[in-house]
Amino acid sequence: MKEKLSQVRCQFIEQVSSVNITQLLDGLLKDRVFNYEEKDSVMEDHTKRARARSLLDMVISKGNSASEKMIGHLERIDPILCSDLGLSCNQSAQPATPPPGALSGSGTAACTVEEFWKAKQSDSSVYSVTKASYRSRVALLITNIEFSHEARRNGAEKDEEKMEKLLKNLGYEVVRHRNCTGQEINNALTDFTDHPKLKETDSVVVVIMSHGKLGAVLGVNWKDGDDDPDEFPINNIFTLLGPEKCPKLVNKPKVIIIQACRGGYHHAYAP
C-alpha cells in the first residue's frame, strides 16, 4: 500500500484540498496512526501543499498498515479524487463504508466507488458530472454581520463558518465576502460571473446572509426612511447569472440560498 501512495505522491499533493487534509488527519488520529503531536506538526505548515506533503510522507514512513488506513479514509472522504489517483484498498478504514460485494440494506450487492461512478455516468436520467467539472466547482458566499444603523447579526460568524465548511465538503471553492453594501453585493456577483472556473464547473452555489425585506437584501448602511436605501434587489441575481450576462452557466444548475432575517417579525416565518 505504501508503494501505491508513493507512486501518486505528486498528484496527491497537487489535488487534495485543505478540508480533506484536516479530515484525513482526524481519521488517522482516531485510528492511532498519528498522535496529537504528529497531527499538530502537519497543521503547522503554512501552505496546503506543504501540509499535504508532510501528511503523505509521514503515512508512507509508517508502512503498509498506515497507508491502507489512509487510502480507506480518502475513499470515504473524496471518492472522486481517490478514483482519479487509482487508489483503493480491500477494506475501508471506516466500517460505515461496505467493502466491494457486500450486501446493501435492500439486499442488492453494493458496488465500488468506481462502479457507482461509471453507472451514473452512463445513466441518461442523471445530470452529467465529470471529474474535471467536479474539481472546478465554485461558490459565492456573502455574509453581512455589522450594520451602521441596524442590529448586529449575532452568531452570523458561525453560520458563515458552517456554510463555508459545507460548500468545501461538496467540492466547491468558496469566494467569500463580508459586510457589503448593496452595490458591493452587486459588484461581487458581477465579478463572480467572470470567475475562470465557471467554464468547466457543473454547478454553482450563491449564498447571501444579511438582514432583509421583501424582494431585497439589506446592505450594511441601510437605514429606514432613506430616499435611496442601501439594498440589493434579489432579482438581480437571476439577471447577473442569466444567459445574457453569464453564458458560461447556461444549462448548469444554480443553487441560490438567501438567509435574510426580517427583524420586525417575531413568528416562525415572515410573509
CSV table of C-alpha atoms in Angstrom, one decimal:
chain,number,residue,atom,x,y,z
A,1,MET,CA,0.0,0.0,0.0
A,2,LYS,CA,2.8,2.5,0.8
A,3,GLU,CA,4.1,1.9,-2.8
A,4,LYS,CA,0.7,3.0,-4.2
A,5,LEU,CA,0.9,6.2,-2.2
A,6,SER,CA,4.5,6.8,-3.3
A,7,GLN,CA,3.5,6.4,-6.9
A,8,VAL,CA,0.8,9.1,-6.7
A,9,ARG,CA,2.7,11.5,-4.4
A,10,CYS,CA,2.9,14.4,-6.7
A,11,GLN,CA,-0.7,14.1,-7.8
A,12,PHE,CA,-2.0,13.9,-4.3
A,13,ILE,CA,0.0,16.9,-3.1
A,14,GLU,CA,-1.4,18.9,-6.1
A,15,GLN,CA,-5.0,17.9,-5.9
A,16,VAL,CA,-6.0,17.2,-2.3
A,17,SER,CA,-8.0,20.0,-0.6
A,18,SER,CA,-7.3,21.7,2.7
A,19,VAL,CA,-10.6,20.3,4.1
A,20,ASN,CA,-9.6,16.8,3.1
A,21,ILE,CA,-6.2,17.1,4.8
A,22,THR,CA,-8.0,18.0,8.0
A,23,GLN,CA,-10.4,15.1,7.7
A,24,LEU,CA,-7.6,12.7,6.9
A,25,LEU,CA,-5.7,13.8,10.0
A,26,ASP,CA,-8.8,13.4,12.2
A,27,GLY,CA,-9.3,9.9,10.9
A,28,LEU,CA,-5.7,8.8,11.3
A,29,LEU,CA,-5.7,10.3,14.8
A,30,LYS,CA,-8.7,8.2,15.7
A,31,ASP,CA,-7.0,5.1,14.2
A,32,ARG,CA,-3.9,5.9,16.3
A,33,VAL,CA,-1.8,6.1,13.2
A,34,PHE,CA,-0.9,9.6,14.4
A,35,ASN,CA,-0.7,11.1,17.8
A,36,TYR,CA,-1.7,14.7,18.6
A,37,GLU,CA,1.9,16.0,18.3
A,38,GLU,CA,2.3,14.5,14.8
A,39,LYS,CA,-1.1,15.9,13.8
A,40,ASP,CA,-0.1,19.4,15.1
A,41,SER,CA,3.2,19.2,13.3
A,42,VAL,CA,1.4,18.7,9.9
A,43,MET,CA,-1.0,21.6,10.6
A,44,GLU,CA,1.8,23.9,11.5
A,45,ASP,CA,2.9,24.0,7.8
A,46,HIS,CA,1.7,27.3,6.3
A,47,THR,CA,0.6,26.1,2.8
A,48,LYS,CA,-1.8,23.5,1.6
A,49,ARG,CA,0.9,21.8,-0.5
A,50,ALA,CA,3.3,21.7,2.5
A,51,ARG,CA,0.6,20.1,4.7
A,52,ALA,CA,-0.2,17.5,2.1
A,53,ARG,CA,3.4,16.7,1.6
A,54,SER,CA,4.0,16.3,5.3
A,55,LEU,CA,0.9,14.2,5.8
A,56,LEU,CA,1.7,11.8,3.0
A,57,ASP,CA,5.4,11.3,3.8
A,58,MET,CA,4.6,10.6,7.4
A,59,VAL,CA,2.0,8.0,6.5
A,60,ILE,CA,4.3,6.3,4.0
A,61,SER,CA,7.1,6.2,6.6
A,62,LYS,CA,4.7,4.3,8.9
A,63,GLY,CA,4.3,1.4,6.5
A,64,ASN,CA,1.6,-0.6,4.7
A,65,SER,CA,-1.0,-0.7,7.5
A,66,ALA,CA,-1.0,3.1,8.0
A,67,SER,CA,-1.1,3.6,4.2
A,68,GLU,CA,-4.1,1.3,3.8
A,69,LYS,CA,-6.0,3.2,6.5
A,70,MET,CA,-5.3,6.5,4.8
A,71,ILE,CA,-6.5,5.2,1.5
A,72,GLY,CA,-9.6,3.9,3.1
A,73,HIS,CA,-10.3,7.3,4.6
A,74,LEU,CA,-9.7,9.0,1.3
A,75,GLU,CA,-12.1,6.6,-0.4
A,76,ARG,CA,-14.8,7.7,2.1
A,77,ILE,CA,-13.9,11.4,2.2
A,78,ASP,CA,-13.3,12.1,-1.5
A,79,PRO,CA,-14.1,9.1,-3.8
A,80,ILE,CA,-13.6,11.2,-6.9
A,81,LEU,CA,-10.0,12.1,-6.0
A,82,CYS,CA,-9.4,8.5,-4.8
A,83,SER,CA,-10.6,7.1,-8.1
A,84,ASP,CA,-8.6,9.7,-10.1
A,85,LEU,CA,-5.5,8.6,-8.3
A,86,GLY,CA,-6.2,5.0,-8.9
A,87,LEU,CA,-6.2,4.2,-5.2
A,88,SER,CA,-8.3,1.6,-3.5
A,89,CYS,CA,-8.0,-0.9,-0.7
A,90,ASN,CA,-9.7,-4.2,0.2
A,91,GLN,CA,-11.3,-2.8,3.3
A,92,SER,CA,-12.3,0.8,4.1
A,93,ALA,CA,-10.8,2.4,7.2
A,94,GLN,CA,-14.4,3.1,8.4
A,95,PRO,CA,-16.9,0.2,8.8
A,96,ALA,CA,-19.6,2.6,7.6
A,97,THR,CA,-18.3,2.1,4.1
A,98,PRO,CA,-19.1,-1.5,3.0
A,99,PRO,CA,-16.4,-3.5,1.1
A,100,PRO,CA,-17.0,-4.4,-2.5
A,101,GLY,CA,-19.6,-7.1,-3.0
A,102,ALA,CA,-21.2,-6.6,0.4
A,103,LEU,CA,-25.0,-6.5,0.6
A,104,SER,CA,-26.8,-3.2,1.0
A,105,GLY,CA,-29.8,-2.8,3.2
A,106,SER,CA,-32.1,-3.6,0.2
A,107,GLY,CA,-30.3,-7.0,-0.3
A,108,THR,CA,-28.6,-5.9,-3.5
A,109,ALA,CA,-24.8,-6.1,-4.0
A,110,ALA,CA,-23.1,-2.9,-3.1
A,111,CYS,CA,-20.7,-1.5,-5.8
A,112,THR,CA,-17.3,0.1,-5.6
A,113,VAL,CA,-16.9,3.9,-5.9
A,114,GLU,CA,-15.6,3.5,-9.5
A,115,GLU,CA,-18.5,1.2,-10.4
A,116,PHE,CA,-21.0,3.6,-9.0
A,117,TRP,CA,-19.4,6.5,-10.8
A,118,LYS,CA,-19.4,4.7,-14.2
A,119,ALA,CA,-23.0,3.6,-13.7
A,120,LYS,CA,-24.2,7.1,-13.1
A,121,GLN,CA,-22.2,8.5,-16.0
A,122,SER,CA,-24.0,6.1,-18.4
A,123,ASP,CA,-27.5,6.9,-16.9
A,124,SER,CA,-29.1,9.5,-19.2
A,125,SER,CA,-31.6,10.4,-16.4
A,126,VAL,CA,-28.7,11.6,-14.1
A,127,TYR,CA,-27.2,15.0,-14.5
A,128,SER,CA,-23.7,14.6,-16.0
A,129,VAL,CA,-20.8,15.4,-13.7
A,130,THR,CA,-17.2,14.8,-14.9
A,131,LYS,CA,-14.1,14.6,-12.7
A,132,ALA,CA,-12.9,17.9,-14.3
A,133,SER,CA,-16.2,19.7,-13.6
A,134,TYR,CA,-16.3,18.4,-10.0
A,135,ARG,CA,-12.9,19.9,-9.4
A,136,SER,CA,-14.0,23.2,-11.0
A,137,ARG,CA,-16.9,23.8,-8.7
A,138,VAL,CA,-17.1,27.3,-7.3
A,139,ALA,CA,-19.5,29.1,-4.8
A,140,LEU,CA,-20.1,32.7,-3.7
A,141,LEU,CA,-20.7,33.3,0.0
A,142,ILE,CA,-21.7,36.8,1.2
A,143,THR,CA,-22.3,37.5,4.9
A,144,ASN,CA,-23.3,40.8,6.4
A,145,ILE,CA,-22.8,40.9,10.2
A,146,GLU,CA,-22.1,44.5,11.2
A,147,PHE,CA,-24.5,47.3,10.2
A,148,SER,CA,-24.3,51.1,10.6
A,149,HIS,CA,-28.0,51.5,11.7
A,150,GLU,CA,-29.4,48.0,12.1
A,151,ALA,CA,-28.7,45.4,14.8
A,152,ARG,CA,-25.6,43.3,14.6
A,153,ARG,CA,-26.4,39.8,13.4
A,154,ASN,CA,-25.0,37.9,16.4
A,155,GLY,CA,-24.0,34.4,15.6
A,156,ALA,CA,-23.7,35.0,11.9
A,157,GLU,CA,-20.0,34.2,12.0
A,158,LYS,CA,-20.9,30.7,13.0
A,159,ASP,CA,-23.4,30.4,10.1
A,160,GLU,CA,-20.7,31.6,7.7
A,161,GLU,CA,-18.2,29.1,9.1
A,162,LYS,CA,-20.5,26.2,8.8
A,163,MET,CA,-21.8,27.1,5.4
A,164,GLU,CA,-18.2,27.5,4.1
A,165,LYS,CA,-17.3,24.1,5.5
A,166,LEU,CA,-20.4,22.5,3.9
A,167,LEU,CA,-19.6,24.0,0.5
A,168,LYS,CA,-16.0,22.9,0.6
A,169,ASN,CA,-17.0,19.4,1.6
A,170,LEU,CA,-19.3,19.4,-1.5
A,171,GLY,CA,-16.2,20.2,-3.6
A,172,TYR,CA,-16.8,23.9,-4.1
A,173,GLU,CA,-14.1,26.6,-4.0
A,174,VAL,CA,-15.6,29.3,-1.9
A,175,VAL,CA,-15.3,33.0,-2.8
A,176,ARG,CA,-16.1,34.8,0.4
A,177,HIS,CA,-17.2,38.4,1.1
A,178,ARG,CA,-18.2,40.0,4.4
A,179,ASN,CA,-20.1,43.2,5.4
A,180,CYS,CA,-21.0,44.5,2.0
A,181,THR,CA,-23.2,47.4,0.8
A,182,GLY,CA,-25.9,46.7,-1.7
A,183,GLN,CA,-23.6,47.9,-4.5
A,184,GLU,CA,-20.8,45.8,-3.2
A,185,ILE,CA,-23.0,42.7,-3.3
A,186,ASN,CA,-23.9,43.5,-6.9
A,187,ASN,CA,-20.2,44.0,-7.7
A,188,ALA,CA,-19.3,40.7,-6.0
A,189,LEU,CA,-21.8,38.9,-8.2
A,190,THR,CA,-20.6,40.6,-11.3
A,191,ASP,CA,-17.0,39.7,-10.6
A,192,PHE,CA,-18.2,36.1,-9.8
A,193,THR,CA,-19.6,35.8,-13.4
A,194,ASP,CA,-16.0,36.3,-14.7
A,195,HIS,CA,-14.6,33.5,-12.5
A,196,PRO,CA,-12.3,31.3,-14.7
A,197,LYS,CA,-13.8,28.1,-13.2
A,198,LEU,CA,-17.3,28.8,-14.5
A,199,LYS,CA,-16.5,27.5,-17.9
A,200,GLU,CA,-15.8,23.9,-16.6
A,201,THR,CA,-17.9,23.7,-13.5
A,202,ASP,CA,-21.0,21.5,-13.4
A,203,SER,CA,-22.9,23.9,-11.0
A,204,VAL,CA,-22.6,27.0,-8.8
A,205,VAL,CA,-24.0,28.0,-5.4
A,206,VAL,CA,-24.7,31.6,-4.3
A,207,VAL,CA,-25.3,32.2,-0.6
A,208,ILE,CA,-26.3,35.6,0.8
A,209,MET,CA,-26.9,36.1,4.5
A,210,SER,CA,-28.0,39.5,5.9
A,211,HIS,CA,-30.9,41.5,7.1
A,212,GLY,CA,-33.6,41.7,4.5
A,213,LYS,CA,-37.0,42.9,3.4
A,214,LEU,CA,-39.5,41.7,0.7
A,215,GLY,CA,-37.6,41.3,-2.5
A,216,ALA,CA,-34.2,42.7,-1.3
A,217,VAL,CA,-31.2,42.0,0.9
A,218,LEU,CA,-30.0,44.9,3.0
A,219,GLY,CA,-26.6,46.4,2.7
A,220,VAL,CA,-24.6,47.3,5.8
A,221,ASN,CA,-25.5,51.0,5.5
A,222,TRP,CA,-29.3,50.5,5.1
A,223,LYS,CA,-31.4,53.0,7.1
A,224,ASP,CA,-35.2,53.0,7.3
A,225,GLY,CA,-36.6,56.0,5.5
A,226,ASP,CA,-33.7,56.8,3.2
A,227,ASP,CA,-34.7,58.0,-0.2
A,228,ASP,CA,-32.0,55.8,-1.8
A,229,PRO,CA,-31.8,52.8,0.5
A,230,ASP,CA,-28.7,50.7,0.7
A,231,GLU,CA,-30.1,47.3,-0.6
A,232,PHE,CA,-29.6,44.7,-3.2
A,233,PRO,CA,-32.7,43.5,-5.2
A,234,ILE,CA,-32.8,39.7,-5.2
A,235,ASN,CA,-33.9,39.6,-8.8
A,236,ASN,CA,-30.5,41.0,-9.8
A,237,ILE,CA,-29.1,37.5,-9.1
A,238,PHE,CA,-31.1,36.0,-11.8
A,239,THR,CA,-30.2,38.8,-14.2
A,240,LEU,CA,-26.5,38.5,-13.5
A,241,LEU,CA,-26.4,34.7,-13.6
A,242,GLY,CA,-28.7,34.5,-16.6
A,243,PRO,CA,-27.7,33.6,-20.2
A,244,GLU,CA,-27.1,37.1,-21.4
A,245,LYS,CA,-24.8,38.2,-18.6
A,246,CYS,CA,-23.2,34.7,-17.9
A,247,PRO,CA,-23.4,32.4,-20.9
A,248,LYS,CA,-20.9,30.0,-19.2
A,249,LEU,CA,-23.6,28.9,-16.8
A,250,VAL,CA,-26.3,28.1,-19.5
A,251,ASN,CA,-28.0,24.8,-18.7
A,252,LYS,CA,-26.0,24.4,-15.4
A,253,PRO,CA,-27.7,24.1,-12.0
A,254,LYS,CA,-27.6,27.3,-9.9
A,255,VAL,CA,-28.4,26.9,-6.3
A,256,ILE,CA,-29.4,30.3,-4.7
A,257,ILE,CA,-29.7,30.5,-0.9
A,258,ILE,CA,-30.9,33.7,0.8
A,259,GLN,CA,-31.0,33.9,4.6
A,260,ALA,CA,-32.4,37.5,5.1
A,261,CYS,CA,-34.0,37.9,8.5
A,262,ARG,CA,-36.7,40.5,8.8
A,263,GLY,CA,-36.4,41.7,12.4
A,264,GLY,CA,-39.8,43.2,12.7
A,265,TYR,CA,-41.5,39.8,12.6
A,266,HIS,CA,-41.3,37.5,15.6
A,267,HIS,CA,-43.1,34.4,14.3
A,268,ALA,CA,-41.5,31.3,12.8
A,269,TYR,CA,-41.6,32.9,9.3
A,270,ALA,CA,-42.2,36.2,7.7
A,271,PRO,CA,-44.7,36.5,4.8
